């Protein structure tokens, strides 16, 4: 007997076996139970997630000799012939190669004849978006009012290419990509049944590389078995498909969050030397930060739908390294890099430069942080001054803002640290109660308009832009001394 690949051998035969499409299977089962079966159905979704499988299961449920039933037996003649694709009353047509008006006319000719031995005559058109506009138009009238014994089931990967007039005559079902956790559990079940010894990290690598398609995951597992046998590890998966290990991916993400640029460059160097695909690395790194953001915002219950328990522990640790807004900014930069990689001449250089910028985003003090901390400092200063001024001296606090206490003027050149531009920065700690209570020198009105270095603080010099895009002046330099960070706009 010829070898049967895993994707065909383990194709689901009942609604309960379908993975990750509960919203579709429940609706179809309820329609059968309540005798509300429509005349046309449209299944839309990416490759390898069960569109054709659902079409065949639905056809088996309708034409099973014990049906219509939500659990086709799979043993009667009708079920066996439908599963094998040889049933006379279930016609499967590949619309990619039969897309002309003449092909549709041949279908319409068969519509006129009643089923030979089944309850319904069912037409399954795969990749229906490949039909020409003329073929779609030829199908419209029959699709709107078919004979009661005729059912149409359409499947496509590109729902936006289906004419609205066709969609309006069908019940539309949008199938979604299967989660990593569901693929992982299904692969583990199949491996146990096939007596394949494989590690959890290897299964996770296969699930990550399948992009939400169970058929792709099973095909990859078949290829690995042919390459290595029935004992498989993560290293085997990485060697065959060029994936990045989970550990390396998590180390790279942690280095970005910690702002460790040398470690980032070392990891990229090692991955590039081993021939890893930088584009795939970018996509997986973006998915990791997506999971990290979901963990921060929604908690572990929602995040664990797409990660394993080991990954959940890492997410919990990394969630303490950066605020959610920083994660959003990093994800946005990675998304931009993913678009640029399609036309980049030097992929590695673009990846390195982008990850360095991501590391700076993770550790750089943002303008919002500066404003918030300056506001807190201002409130603390106001509280100190209010506590130092007696009740009877309230009028002393109404002095003009340009006047400076005598003691501060005398000690500014000696005890007050200077900024890079040479101007003194008065620290709050050098002001005591005697300074505040000291009367302010009187001066004629004209002195208010004169520049007197001994009695006023000179205005800060105009801001100067450095070569790296940062702005530098007295206020920002004082902020740097206070908070010990970089300020970007």
PDB file of C-alpha atoms in Angstrom, residues 3 6 187 191 196-199 201-210 216-243:
ATOM      1  CA  UNK A   3       2.415   5.778   1.866  1.00  0.00           C
ATOM      2  CA  UNK A   6       0.099  12.799   7.664  1.00  0.00           C
ATOM      3  CA  UNK A 187       0.756  17.785  16.759  1.00  0.00           C
ATOM      4  CA  UNK A 191       2.980  12.228  17.360  1.00  0.00           C
ATOM      5  CA  UNK A 196       7.168   9.749  17.249  1.00  0.00           C
ATOM      6  CA  UNK A 197       9.521  10.904  20.014  1.00  0.00           C
ATOM      7  CA  UNK A 198       9.738  14.687  19.728  1.00  0.00           C
ATOM      8  CA  UNK A 199      10.481  17.431  22.254  1.00  0.00           C
ATOM      9  CA  UNK A 201      10.506  22.881  21.833  1.00  0.00           C
ATOM     10  CA  UNK A 202      10.652  21.085  18.489  1.00  0.00           C
ATOM     11  CA  UNK A 203       6.851  21.030  18.267  1.00  0.00           C
ATOM     12  CA  UNK A 204       6.759  24.717  19.187  1.00  0.00           C
ATOM     13  CA  UNK A 205       9.251  25.510  16.416  1.00  0.00           C
ATOM     14  CA  UNK A 206       7.076  23.638  13.893  1.00  0.00           C
ATOM     15  CA  UNK A 207       3.957  25.448  15.104  1.00  0.00           C
ATOM     16  CA  UNK A 208       5.720  28.822  14.865  1.00  0.00           C
ATOM     17  CA  UNK A 209       6.829  28.127  11.307  1.00  0.00           C
ATOM     18  CA  UNK A 210       3.378  27.042  10.130  1.00  0.00           C
ATOM     19  CA  UNK A 216       1.719  23.252   6.799  1.00  0.00           C
ATOM     20  CA  UNK A 217       2.659  21.987  10.266  1.00  0.00           C
ATOM     21  CA  UNK A 218       1.877  18.390   9.345  1.00  0.00           C
ATOM     22  CA  UNK A 219       3.811  18.678   6.093  1.00  0.00           C
ATOM     23  CA  UNK A 220       6.810  20.014   8.030  1.00  0.00           C
ATOM     24  CA  UNK A 221       6.538  17.141  10.505  1.00  0.00           C
ATOM     25  CA  UNK A 222       6.475  14.666   7.601  1.00  0.00           C
ATOM     26  CA  UNK A 223       9.617  16.220   6.160  1.00  0.00           C
ATOM     27  CA  UNK A 224      11.413  16.070   9.507  1.00  0.00           C
ATOM     28  CA  UNK A 225      10.569  12.391   9.950  1.00  0.00           C
ATOM     29  CA  UNK A 226      12.017  11.671   6.508  1.00  0.00           C
ATOM     30  CA  UNK A 227      15.145  13.659   7.415  1.00  0.00           C
ATOM     31  CA  UNK A 228      15.855  12.420  10.937  1.00  0.00           C
ATOM     32  CA  UNK A 229      13.540   9.543  11.804  1.00  0.00           C
ATOM     33  CA  UNK A 230      11.186   9.256  14.756  1.00  0.00           C
ATOM     34  CA  UNK A 231      13.501  10.952  17.313  1.00  0.00           C
ATOM     35  CA  UNK A 232      13.316  14.707  16.763  1.00  0.00           C
ATOM     36  CA  UNK A 233      14.706  17.704  18.653  1.00  0.00           C
ATOM     37  CA  UNK A 234      14.493  21.474  18.248  1.00  0.00           C
ATOM     38  CA  UNK A 235      17.928  21.519  16.632  1.00  0.00           C
ATOM     39  CA  UNK A 236      16.627  19.294  13.832  1.00  0.00           C
ATOM     40  CA  UNK A 237      13.739  21.662  13.150  1.00  0.00           C
ATOM     41  CA  UNK A 238      16.013  24.711  13.144  1.00  0.00           C
ATOM     42  CA  UNK A 239      18.482  23.020  10.808  1.00  0.00           C
ATOM     43  CA  UNK A 240      15.860  22.025   8.240  1.00  0.00           C
ATOM     44  CA  UNK A 241      13.705  25.165   8.152  1.00  0.00           C
ATOM     45  CA  UNK A 242      16.156  27.910   9.157  1.00  0.00           C
ATOM     46  CA  UNK A 243      14.128  29.029  12.152  1.00  0.00           C
TER      47      UNK A 243
END
